Amino acid sequence: MTEKELYNSIYPKQESSGIIYEKDLQKSFSILMGKVYLWMTLALLITGFTAYSVAQSVSLMSAMFEHPLMVFGICGTEIALVFIISSRIRKLGLTQATILFIL
């Protein structure tokens, strides 16, 4: 099912009878939630890979222990990225939002 078909099934055009078919909405919702959980799984895999890579790098680990402000800088950058994405979510294209999500 394409994104457009999913959108049309979630927000159907008003029929002359005004009936919204519940089975179609349930199917669309389950497809949408499947995609949400897929993205959440991808995010967890990226986080796990990043954590493993940093833990295996002696130079990165020693830099983080020697310069504790670096950790706060990294956390601050992540929070700033969340605020930027949240404030511009309606203006960003799909590719831009995906790249920022993966960052």
mmCIF file of N, CA, C and O in Angstrom:
data_model
loop_
_atom_site.group_PDB
_atom_site.id
_atom_site.type_symbol
_atom_site.label_atom_id
_atom_site.label_comp_id
_atom_site.label_asym_id
_atom_site.label_seq_id
_atom_site.Cartn_x
_atom_site.Cartn_y
_atom_site.Cartn_z
ATOM 1 N N MET A 1 0.856 -1.167 0.000
ATOM 2 C CA MET A 1 0.000 0.000 0.000
ATOM 3 C C MET A 1 0.906 1.235 0.000
ATOM 4 O O MET A 1 1.808 1.344 0.802
ATOM 5 N N THR A 2 0.625 2.155 -0.896
ATOM 6 C CA THR A 2 1.430 3.365 -0.993
ATOM 7 C C THR A 2 0.989 4.367 0.076
ATOM 8 O O THR A 2 -0.051 4.201 0.714
ATOM 9 N N GLU A 3 1.810 5.401 0.249
ATOM 10 C CA GLU A 3 1.493 6.434 1.227
ATOM 11 C C GLU A 3 0.172 7.121 0.895
ATOM 12 O O GLU A 3 -0.641 7.419 1.766
ATOM 13 N N LYS A 4 -0.053 7.360 -0.403
ATOM 14 C CA LYS A 4 -1.284 8.043 -0.818
ATOM 15 C C LYS A 4 -2.508 7.181 -0.532
ATOM 16 O O LYS A 4 -3.523 7.680 -0.046
ATOM 17 N N GLU A 5 -2.409 5.882 -0.817
ATOM 18 C CA GLU A 5 -3.534 4.987 -0.530
ATOM 19 C C GLU A 5 -3.804 4.916 0.964
ATOM 20 O O GLU A 5 -4.946 4.873 1.399
ATOM 21 N N LEU A 6 -2.708 4.898 1.764
ATOM 22 C CA LEU A 6 -2.863 4.871 3.210
ATOM 23 C C LEU A 6 -3.569 6.137 3.700
ATOM 24 O O LEU A 6 -4.500 6.073 4.500
ATOM 25 N N TYR A 7 -3.141 7.284 3.189
ATOM 26 C CA TYR A 7 -3.773 8.546 3.575
ATOM 27 C C TYR A 7 -5.249 8.553 3.186
ATOM 28 O O TYR A 7 -6.104 8.952 3.969
ATOM 29 N N ASN A 8 -5.530 8.110 1.971
ATOM 30 C CA ASN A 8 -6.930 8.106 1.510
ATOM 31 C C ASN A 8 -7.794 7.147 2.319
ATOM 32 O O ASN A 8 -8.984 7.386 2.491
ATOM 33 N N SER A 9 -7.200 6.050 2.818
ATOM 34 C CA SER A 9 -8.003 5.127 3.613
ATOM 35 C C SER A 9 -8.208 5.647 5.039
ATOM 36 O O SER A 9 -9.206 5.351 5.672
ATOM 37 N N ILE A 10 -7.243 6.428 5.545
ATOM 38 C CA ILE A 10 -7.410 7.003 6.877
ATOM 39 C C ILE A 10 -8.377 8.178 6.834
ATOM 40 O O ILE A 10 -9.224 8.357 7.703
ATOM 41 N N TYR A 11 -8.242 9.015 5.800
ATOM 42 C CA TYR A 11 -9.116 10.177 5.632
ATOM 43 C C TYR A 11 -9.935 10.008 4.361
ATOM 44 O O TYR A 11 -9.666 10.647 3.354
ATOM 45 N N PRO A 12 -10.939 9.131 4.413
ATOM 46 C CA PRO A 12 -11.696 8.882 3.189
ATOM 47 C C PRO A 12 -12.536 10.082 2.781
ATOM 48 O O PRO A 12 -12.907 10.906 3.610
ATOM 49 N N LYS A 13 -12.799 10.154 1.493
ATOM 50 C CA LYS A 13 -13.688 11.204 0.998
ATOM 51 C C LYS A 13 -15.097 10.882 1.459
ATOM 52 O O LYS A 13 -15.476 9.724 1.599
ATOM 53 N N GLN A 14 -15.857 11.919 1.703
ATOM 54 C CA GLN A 14 -17.220 11.708 2.185
ATOM 55 C C GLN A 14 -18.065 11.047 1.104
ATOM 56 O O GLN A 14 -18.168 11.551 -0.007
ATOM 57 N N GLU A 15 -18.603 9.915 1.443
ATOM 58 C CA GLU A 15 -19.525 9.214 0.549
ATOM 59 C C GLU A 15 -20.893 9.889 0.665
ATOM 60 O O GLU A 15 -21.155 10.632 1.600
ATOM 61 N N SER A 16 -21.736 9.602 -0.290
ATOM 62 C CA SER A 16 -23.077 10.170 -0.223
ATOM 63 C C SER A 16 -23.829 9.657 0.998
ATOM 64 O O SER A 16 -24.661 10.346 1.561
ATOM 65 N N SER A 17 -23.487 8.427 1.436
ATOM 66 C CA SER A 17 -24.147 7.883 2.619
ATOM 67 C C SER A 17 -23.476 8.351 3.905
ATOM 68 O O SER A 17 -24.043 8.217 4.979
ATOM 69 N N GLY A 18 -22.243 8.893 3.797
ATOM 70 C CA GLY A 18 -21.553 9.396 4.976
ATOM 71 C C GLY A 18 -20.984 8.306 5.859
ATOM 72 O O GLY A 18 -20.605 8.544 6.992
ATOM 73 N N ILE A 19 -20.907 7.065 5.378
ATOM 74 C CA ILE A 19 -20.432 5.949 6.193
ATOM 75 C C ILE A 19 -18.928 5.785 6.000
ATOM 76 O O ILE A 19 -18.434 5.749 4.886
ATOM 77 N N ILE A 20 -18.216 5.693 7.095
ATOM 78 C CA ILE A 20 -16.793 5.379 7.050
ATOM 79 C C ILE A 20 -16.673 3.910 7.435
ATOM 80 O O ILE A 20 -17.153 3.492 8.475
ATOM 81 N N TYR A 21 -16.024 3.154 6.598
ATOM 82 C CA TYR A 21 -15.936 1.721 6.817
ATOM 83 C C TYR A 21 -14.873 1.419 7.866
ATOM 84 O O TYR A 21 -13.704 1.727 7.704
ATOM 85 N N GLU A 22 -15.303 0.798 8.960
ATOM 86 C CA GLU A 22 -14.425 0.537 10.092
ATOM 87 C C GLU A 22 -13.326 -0.454 9.752
ATOM 88 O O GLU A 22 -12.196 -0.313 10.196
ATOM 89 N N LYS A 23 -13.616 -1.447 8.940
ATOM 90 C CA LYS A 23 -12.598 -2.434 8.580
ATOM 91 C C LYS A 23 -11.464 -1.790 7.795
ATOM 92 O O LYS A 23 -10.296 -2.124 7.988
ATOM 93 N N ASP A 24 -11.786 -0.852 6.920
ATOM 94 C CA ASP A 24 -10.748 -0.158 6.166
ATOM 95 C C ASP A 24 -9.867 0.672 7.090
ATOM 96 O O ASP A 24 -8.652 0.728 6.923
ATOM 97 N N LEU A 25 -10.491 1.316 8.066
ATOM 98 C CA LEU A 25 -9.720 2.114 9.014
ATOM 99 C C LEU A 25 -8.828 1.236 9.880
ATOM 100 O O LEU A 25 -7.690 1.583 10.159
ATOM 101 N N GLN A 26 -9.336 0.078 10.283
ATOM 102 C CA GLN A 26 -8.529 -0.836 11.090
ATOM 103 C C GLN A 26 -7.341 -1.352 10.285
ATOM 104 O O GLN A 26 -6.226 -1.445 10.801
ATOM 105 N N LYS A 27 -7.562 -1.677 9.026
ATOM 106 C CA LYS A 27 -6.480 -2.146 8.164
ATOM 107 C C LYS A 27 -5.437 -1.052 7.979
ATOM 108 O O LYS A 27 -4.235 -1.298 8.089
ATOM 109 N N SER A 28 -5.890 0.170 7.726
ATOM 110 C CA SER A 28 -4.977 1.292 7.545
ATOM 111 C C SER A 28 -4.194 1.572 8.816
ATOM 112 O O SER A 28 -2.991 1.842 8.774
ATOM 113 N N PHE A 29 -4.863 1.485 9.957
ATOM 114 C CA PHE A 29 -4.200 1.734 11.223
ATOM 115 C C PHE A 29 -3.128 0.686 11.493
ATOM 116 O O PHE A 29 -2.032 1.020 11.945
ATOM 117 N N SER A 30 -3.428 -0.566 11.204
ATOM 118 C CA SER A 30 -2.432 -1.608 11.450
ATOM 119 C C SER A 30 -1.230 -1.456 10.516
ATOM 120 O O SER A 30 -0.092 -1.684 10.923
ATOM 121 N N ILE A 31 -1.466 -1.025 9.281
ATOM 122 C CA ILE A 31 -0.356 -0.772 8.355
ATOM 123 C C ILE A 31 0.484 0.404 8.862
ATOM 124 O O ILE A 31 1.720 0.346 8.869
ATOM 125 N N LEU A 32 -0.187 1.456 9.302
ATOM 126 C CA LEU A 32 0.516 2.628 9.826
ATOM 127 C C LEU A 32 1.352 2.261 11.050
ATOM 128 O O LEU A 32 2.524 2.635 11.150
ATOM 129 N N MET A 33 0.783 1.507 11.973
ATOM 130 C CA MET A 33 1.515 1.123 13.172
ATOM 131 C C MET A 33 2.683 0.195 12.835
ATOM 132 O O MET A 33 3.734 0.255 13.474
ATOM 133 N N GLY A 34 2.518 -0.638 11.830
ATOM 134 C CA GLY A 34 3.628 -1.484 11.379
ATOM 135 C C GLY A 34 4.801 -0.642 10.906
ATOM 136 O O GLY A 34 5.965 -0.934 11.211
ATOM 137 N N LYS A 35 4.495 0.430 10.168
ATOM 138 C CA LYS A 35 5.556 1.328 9.704
ATOM 139 C C LYS A 35 6.191 2.075 10.871
ATOM 140 O O LYS A 35 7.410 2.279 10.894
ATOM 141 N N VAL A 36 5.383 2.480 11.838
ATOM 142 C CA VAL A 36 5.918 3.177 13.006
ATOM 143 C C VAL A 36 6.889 2.268 13.760
ATOM 144 O O VAL A 36 7.997 2.668 14.117
ATOM 145 N N TYR A 37 6.482 1.022 13.993
ATOM 146 C CA TYR A 37 7.347 0.090 14.712
ATOM 147 C C TYR A 37 8.588 -0.263 13.901
ATOM 148 O O TYR A 37 9.658 -0.502 14.475
ATOM 149 N N LEU A 38 8.497 -0.268 12.595
ATOM 150 C CA LEU A 38 9.672 -0.500 11.760
ATOM 151 C C LEU A 38 10.687 0.629 11.949
ATOM 152 O O LEU A 38 11.887 0.376 12.116
ATOM 153 N N TRP A 39 10.216 1.871 11.955
ATOM 154 C CA TRP A 39 11.118 3.016 12.170
ATOM 155 C C TRP A 39 11.698 2.997 13.581
ATOM 156 O O TRP A 39 12.868 3.345 13.789
ATOM 157 N N MET A 40 10.895 2.596 14.563
ATOM 158 C CA MET A 40 11.402 2.511 15.931
ATOM 159 C C MET A 40 12.489 1.442 16.038
ATOM 160 O O MET A 40 13.507 1.646 16.720
ATOM 161 N N THR A 41 12.296 0.320 15.359
ATOM 162 C CA THR A 41 13.304 -0.735 15.352
ATOM 163 C C THR A 41 14.578 -0.252 14.683
ATOM 164 O O THR A 41 15.685 -0.506 15.179
ATOM 165 N N LEU A 42 14.442 0.451 13.567
ATOM 166 C CA LEU A 42 15.606 1.003 12.883
ATOM 167 C C LEU A 42 16.363 1.962 13.809
ATOM 168 O O LEU A 42 17.598 1.917 13.882
ATOM 169 N N ALA A 43 15.646 2.799 14.535
ATOM 170 C CA ALA A 43 16.284 3.747 15.452
ATOM 171 C C ALA A 43 17.035 3.018 16.557
ATOM 172 O O ALA A 43 18.150 3.402 16.925
ATOM 173 N N LEU A 44 16.453 1.948 17.093
ATOM 174 C CA LEU A 44 17.133 1.180 18.133
ATOM 175 C C LEU A 44 18.380 0.492 17.590
ATOM 176 O O LEU A 44 19.405 0.412 18.283
ATOM 177 N N LEU A 45 18.313 -0.019 16.366
ATOM 178 C CA LEU A 45 19.497 -0.642 15.763
ATOM 179 C C LEU A 45 20.613 0.369 15.545
ATOM 180 O O LEU A 45 21.791 0.075 15.817
ATOM 181 N N ILE A 46 20.262 1.555 15.077
ATOM 182 C CA ILE A 46 21.266 2.611 14.889
ATOM 183 C C ILE A 46 21.878 2.999 16.230
ATOM 184 O O ILE A 46 23.104 3.154 16.350
ATOM 185 N N THR A 47 21.053 3.140 17.259
ATOM 186 C CA THR A 47 21.545 3.489 18.587
ATOM 187 C C THR A 47 22.474 2.411 19.128
ATOM 188 O O THR A 47 23.544 2.707 19.672
ATOM 189 N N GLY A 48 22.084 1.153 18.977
ATOM 190 C CA GLY A 48 22.914 0.051 19.447
ATOM 191 C C GLY A 48 24.246 -0.018 18.715
ATOM 192 O O GLY A 48 25.299 -0.214 19.332
ATOM 193 N N PHE A 49 24.211 0.149 17.408
ATOM 194 C CA PHE A 49 25.445 0.130 16.613
ATOM 195 C C PHE A 49 26.363 1.281 17.010
ATOM 196 O O PHE A 49 27.577 1.097 17.158
ATOM 197 N N THR A 50 25.790 2.460 17.213
ATOM 198 C CA THR A 50 26.583 3.623 17.614
ATOM 199 C C THR A 50 27.211 3.410 18.990
ATOM 200 O O THR A 50 28.398 3.687 19.194
ATOM 201 N N ALA A 51 26.416 2.908 19.933
ATOM 202 C CA ALA A 51 26.930 2.666 21.282
ATOM 203 C C ALA A 51 28.050 1.622 21.258
ATOM 204 O O ALA A 51 29.082 1.786 21.926
ATOM 205 N N TYR A 52 27.869 0.573 20.490
ATOM 206 C CA TYR A 52 28.894 -0.469 20.388
ATOM 207 C C TYR A 52 30.163 0.088 19.760
ATOM 208 O O TYR A 52 31.268 -0.181 20.233
ATOM 209 N N SER A 53 30.024 0.890 18.724
ATOM 210 C CA SER A 53 31.184 1.465 18.046
ATOM 211 C C SER A 53 31.959 2.409 18.962
ATOM 212 O O SER A 53 33.200 2.375 18.990
ATOM 213 N N VAL A 54 31.236 3.225 19.713
ATOM 214 C CA VAL A 54 31.904 4.150 20.634
ATOM 215 C C VAL A 54 32.582 3.369 21.759
ATOM 216 O O VAL A 54 33.711 3.685 22.157
ATOM 217 N N ALA A 55 31.927 2.336 22.268
ATOM 218 C CA ALA A 55 32.502 1.545 23.356
ATOM 219 C C ALA A 55 33.762 0.804 22.904
ATOM 220 O O ALA A 55 34.664 0.562 23.708
ATOM 221 N N GLN A 56 33.854 0.448 21.641
ATOM 222 C CA GLN A 56 35.023 -0.258 21.118
ATOM 223 C C GLN A 56 36.172 0.682 20.773
ATOM 224 O O GLN A 56 37.302 0.245 20.590
ATOM 225 N N SER A 57 35.898 1.973 20.668
ATOM 226 C CA SER A 57 36.926 2.949 20.317
ATOM 227 C C SER A 57 37.579 3.495 21.587
ATOM 228 O O SER A 57 36.950 4.233 22.349
ATOM 229 N N VAL A 58 38.822 3.134 21.790
ATOM 230 C CA VAL A 58 39.540 3.575 22.984
ATOM 231 C C VAL A 58 39.715 5.094 22.968
ATOM 232 O O VAL A 58 39.572 5.756 23.999
ATOM 233 N N SER A 59 39.998 5.654 21.805
ATOM 234 C CA SER A 59 40.234 7.098 21.736
ATOM 235 C C SER A 59 38.960 7.894 22.057
ATOM 236 O O SER A 59 39.022 8.910 22.751
ATOM 237 N N LEU A 60 37.797 7.445 21.561
ATOM 238 C CA LEU A 60 36.550 8.145 21.881
ATOM 239 C C LEU A 60 36.194 8.016 23.360
ATOM 240 O O LEU A 60 35.758 8.981 23.985
ATOM 241 N N MET A 61 36.389 6.823 23.915
ATOM 242 C CA MET A 61 36.075 6.622 25.330
ATOM 243 C C MET A 61 36.984 7.469 26.212
ATOM 244 O O MET A 61 36.519 8.104 27.160
ATOM 245 N N SER A 62 38.266 7.507 25.892
ATOM 246 C CA SER A 62 39.177 8.311 26.718
ATOM 247 C C SER A 62 38.869 9.803 26.556
ATOM 248 O O SER A 62 38.962 10.560 27.524
ATOM 249 N N ALA A 63 38.494 10.233 25.353
ATOM 250 C CA ALA A 63 38.140 11.643 25.150
ATOM 251 C C ALA A 63 36.907 12.009 25.966
ATOM 252 O O ALA A 63 36.831 13.106 26.532
ATOM 253 N N MET A 64 35.936 11.113 26.038
ATOM 254 C CA MET A 64 34.722 11.407 26.811
ATOM 255 C C MET A 64 35.020 11.455 28.304
ATOM 256 O O MET A 64 34.439 12.259 29.036
ATOM 257 N N PHE A 65 35.925 10.606 28.782
ATOM 258 C CA PHE A 65 36.263 10.628 30.208
ATOM 259 C C PHE A 65 37.172 11.796 30.566
ATOM 260 O O PHE A 65 37.112 12.316 31.674
ATOM 261 N N GLU A 66 38.005 12.217 29.638
ATOM 262 C CA GLU A 66 38.910 13.331 29.908
ATOM 263 C C GLU A 66 38.200 14.680 29.787
ATOM 264 O O GLU A 66 38.585 15.641 30.450
ATOM 265 N N HIS A 67 37.190 14.767 28.943
ATOM 266 C CA HIS A 67 36.471 16.017 28.702
ATOM 267 C C HIS A 67 34.972 15.802 28.929
ATOM 268 O O HIS A 67 34.216 15.567 27.987
ATOM 269 N N PRO A 68 34.532 15.874 30.180
ATOM 270 C CA PRO A 68 33.116 15.608 30.460
ATOM 271 C C PRO A 68 32.169 16.599 29.787
ATOM 272 O O PRO A 68 31.009 16.268 29.534
ATOM 273 N N LEU A 69 32.642 17.805 29.487
ATOM 274 C CA LEU A 69 31.769 18.766 28.801
ATOM 275 C C LEU A 69 31.426 18.309 27.387
ATOM 276 O O LEU A 69 30.405 18.721 26.833
ATOM 277 N N MET A 70 32.271 17.456 26.820
ATOM 278 C CA MET A 70 31.995 16.925 25.492
ATOM 279 C C MET A 70 30.690 16.111 25.490
ATOM 280 O O MET A 70 29.892 16.193 24.555
ATOM 281 N N VAL A 71 30.468 15.365 26.558
ATOM 282 C CA VAL A 71 29.235 14.571 26.678
ATOM 283 C C VAL A 71 28.023 15.492 26.731
ATOM 284 O O VAL A 71 27.008 15.245 26.061
ATOM 285 N N PHE A 72 28.130 16.583 27.502
ATOM 286 C CA PHE A 72 27.021 17.534 27.578
ATOM 287 C C PHE A 72 26.800 18.222 26.231
ATOM 288 O O PHE A 72 25.666 18.513 25.858
ATOM 289 N N GLY A 73 27.878 18.494 25.515
ATOM 290 C CA GLY A 73 27.752 19.084 24.184
ATOM 291 C C GLY A 73 27.040 18.161 23.212
ATOM 292 O O GLY A 73 26.190 18.603 22.427
ATOM 293 N N ILE A 74 27.366 16.884 23.275
ATOM 294 C CA ILE A 74 26.710 15.903 22.403
ATOM 295 C C ILE A 74 25.221 15.810 22.750
ATOM 296 O O ILE A 74 24.362 15.798 21.859
ATOM 297 N N CYS A 75 24.913 15.742 24.041
ATOM 298 C CA CYS A 75 23.505 15.671 24.467
ATOM 299 C C CYS A 75 22.745 16.941 24.070
ATOM 300 O O CYS A 75 21.596 16.867 23.622
ATOM 301 N N GLY A 76 23.385 18.093 24.244
ATOM 302 C CA GLY A 76 22.751 19.356 23.851
ATOM 303 C C GLY A 76 22.488 19.411 22.358
ATOM 304 O O GLY A 76 21.446 19.912 21.918
ATOM 305 N N THR A 77 23.431 18.885 21.572
ATOM 306 C CA THR A 77 23.242 18.841 20.119
ATOM 307 C C THR A 77 22.057 17.956 19.751
ATOM 308 O O THR A 77 21.264 18.309 18.874
ATOM 309 N N GLU A 78 21.919 16.822 20.410
ATOM 310 C CA GLU A 78 20.789 15.928 20.143
ATOM 311 C C GLU A 78 19.459 16.590 20.481
ATOM 312 O O GLU A 78 18.492 16.488 19.719
ATOM 313 N N ILE A 79 19.409 17.272 21.613
ATOM 314 C CA ILE A 79 18.170 17.953 22.007
ATOM 315 C C ILE A 79 17.846 19.077 21.023
ATOM 316 O O ILE A 79 16.686 19.267 20.643
ATOM 317 N N ALA A 80 18.873 19.820 20.604
ATOM 318 C CA ALA A 80 18.654 20.880 19.612
ATOM 319 C C ALA A 80 18.132 20.301 18.302
ATOM 320 O O ALA A 80 17.230 20.873 17.680
ATOM 321 N N LEU A 81 18.670 19.154 17.892
ATOM 322 C CA LEU A 81 18.207 18.512 16.666
ATOM 323 C C LEU A 81 16.738 18.107 16.776
ATOM 324 O O LEU A 81 15.961 18.272 15.834
ATOM 325 N N VAL A 82 16.330 17.612 17.941
ATOM 326 C CA VAL A 82 14.924 17.249 18.157
ATOM 327 C C VAL A 82 14.033 18.477 18.035
ATOM 328 O O VAL A 82 12.978 18.432 17.390
ATOM 329 N N PHE A 83 14.450 19.591 18.632
ATOM 330 C CA PHE A 83 13.647 20.818 18.544
ATOM 331 C C PHE A 83 13.578 21.350 17.113
ATOM 332 O O PHE A 83 12.526 21.809 16.663
ATOM 333 N N ILE A 84 14.681 21.259 16.386
ATOM 334 C CA ILE A 84 14.697 21.722 14.998
ATOM 335 C C ILE A 84 13.760 20.886 14.138
ATOM 336 O O ILE A 84 12.955 21.410 13.363
ATOM 337 N N ILE A 85 13.857 19.568 14.280
ATOM 338 C CA ILE A 85 12.987 18.679 13.496
ATOM 339 C C ILE A 85 11.524 18.923 13.863
ATOM 340 O O ILE A 85 10.652 19.000 12.988
ATOM 341 N N SER A 86 11.234 19.052 15.155
ATOM 342 C CA SER A 86 9.850 19.255 15.598
ATOM 343 C C SER A 86 9.265 20.567 15.091
ATOM 344 O O SER A 86 8.105 20.623 14.705
ATOM 345 N N SER A 87 10.074 21.613 15.092
ATOM 346 C CA SER A 87 9.544 22.908 14.675
ATOM 347 C C SER A 87 9.370 23.009 13.165
ATOM 348 O O SER A 87 8.547 23.780 12.685
ATOM 349 N N ARG A 88 10.116 22.232 12.411
ATOM 350 C CA ARG A 88 10.059 22.326 10.949
ATOM 351 C C ARG A 88 9.483 21.081 10.277
ATOM 352 O O ARG A 88 9.658 20.911 9.074
ATOM 353 N N ILE A 89 8.805 20.255 11.033
ATOM 354 C CA ILE A 89 8.337 18.981 10.493
ATOM 355 C C ILE A 89 7.381 19.165 9.319
ATOM 356 O O ILE A 89 7.381 18.380 8.377
ATOM 357 N N ARG A 90 6.582 20.201 9.332
ATOM 358 C CA ARG A 90 5.628 20.440 8.236
ATOM 359 C C ARG A 90 6.308 20.995 6.990
ATOM 360 O O ARG A 90 5.783 20.890 5.896
ATOM 361 N N LYS A 91 7.486 21.614 7.158
ATOM 362 C CA LYS A 91 8.184 22.227 6.035
ATOM 363 C C LYS A 91 9.210 21.294 5.393
ATOM 364 O O LYS A 91 9.572 21.492 4.243
ATOM 365 N N LEU A 92 9.680 20.300 6.143
ATOM 366 C CA LEU A 92 10.709 19.403 5.640
ATOM 367 C C LEU A 92 10.122 18.407 4.648
ATOM 368 O O LEU A 92 8.999 17.941 4.804
ATOM 369 N N GLY A 93 10.918 18.054 3.660
ATOM 370 C CA GLY A 93 10.529 16.994 2.750
ATOM 371 C C GLY A 93 10.791 15.644 3.399
ATOM 372 O O GLY A 93 11.444 15.543 4.448
ATOM 373 N N LEU A 94 10.307 14.601 2.787
ATOM 374 C CA LEU A 94 10.464 13.258 3.335
ATOM 375 C C LEU A 94 11.933 12.869 3.430
ATOM 376 O O LEU A 94 12.372 12.320 4.439
ATOM 377 N N THR A 95 12.712 13.184 2.398
ATOM 378 C CA THR A 95 14.127 12.818 2.406
ATOM 379 C C THR A 95 14.879 13.570 3.482
ATOM 380 O O THR A 95 15.681 12.975 4.214
ATOM 381 N N GLN A 96 14.626 14.853 3.621
ATOM 382 C CA GLN A 96 15.293 15.651 4.650
ATOM 383 C C GLN A 96 14.948 15.153 6.057
ATOM 384 O O GLN A 96 15.822 15.030 6.909
ATOM 385 N N ALA A 97 13.685 14.863 6.288
ATOM 386 C CA ALA A 97 13.258 14.386 7.602
ATOM 387 C C ALA A 97 13.888 13.023 7.895
ATOM 388 O O ALA A 97 14.300 12.761 9.032
ATOM 389 N N THR A 98 13.980 12.167 6.893
ATOM 390 C CA THR A 98 14.583 10.848 7.092
ATOM 391 C C THR A 98 16.065 10.976 7.424
ATOM 392 O O THR A 98 16.553 10.302 8.340
ATOM 393 N N ILE A 99 16.768 11.841 6.730
ATOM 394 C CA ILE A 99 18.206 12.035 6.998
ATOM 395 C C ILE A 99 18.410 12.593 8.398
ATOM 396 O O ILE A 99 19.279 12.122 9.150
ATOM 397 N N LEU A 100 17.612 13.574 8.801
ATOM 398 C CA LEU A 100 17.733 14.129 10.148
ATOM 399 C C LEU A 100 17.375 13.096 11.205
ATOM 400 O O LEU A 100 17.963 13.069 12.289
ATOM 401 N N PHE A 101 16.423 12.228 10.926
ATOM 402 C CA PHE A 101 16.053 11.176 11.860
ATOM 403 C C PHE A 101 17.205 10.194 12.051
ATOM 404 O O PHE A 101 17.503 9.788 13.167
ATOM 405 N N ILE A 102 17.871 9.845 10.984
ATOM 406 C CA ILE A 102 18.967 8.881 11.056
ATOM 407 C C ILE A 102 20.191 9.497 11.734
ATOM 408 O O ILE A 102 20.944 8.805 12.416
ATOM 409 N N LEU A 103 20.372 10.816 11.581
ATOM 410 C CA LEU A 103 21.485 11.479 12.278
ATOM 411 C C LEU A 103 21.334 11.319 13.765
ATOM 412 O O LEU A 103 22.194 11.190 14.516
#
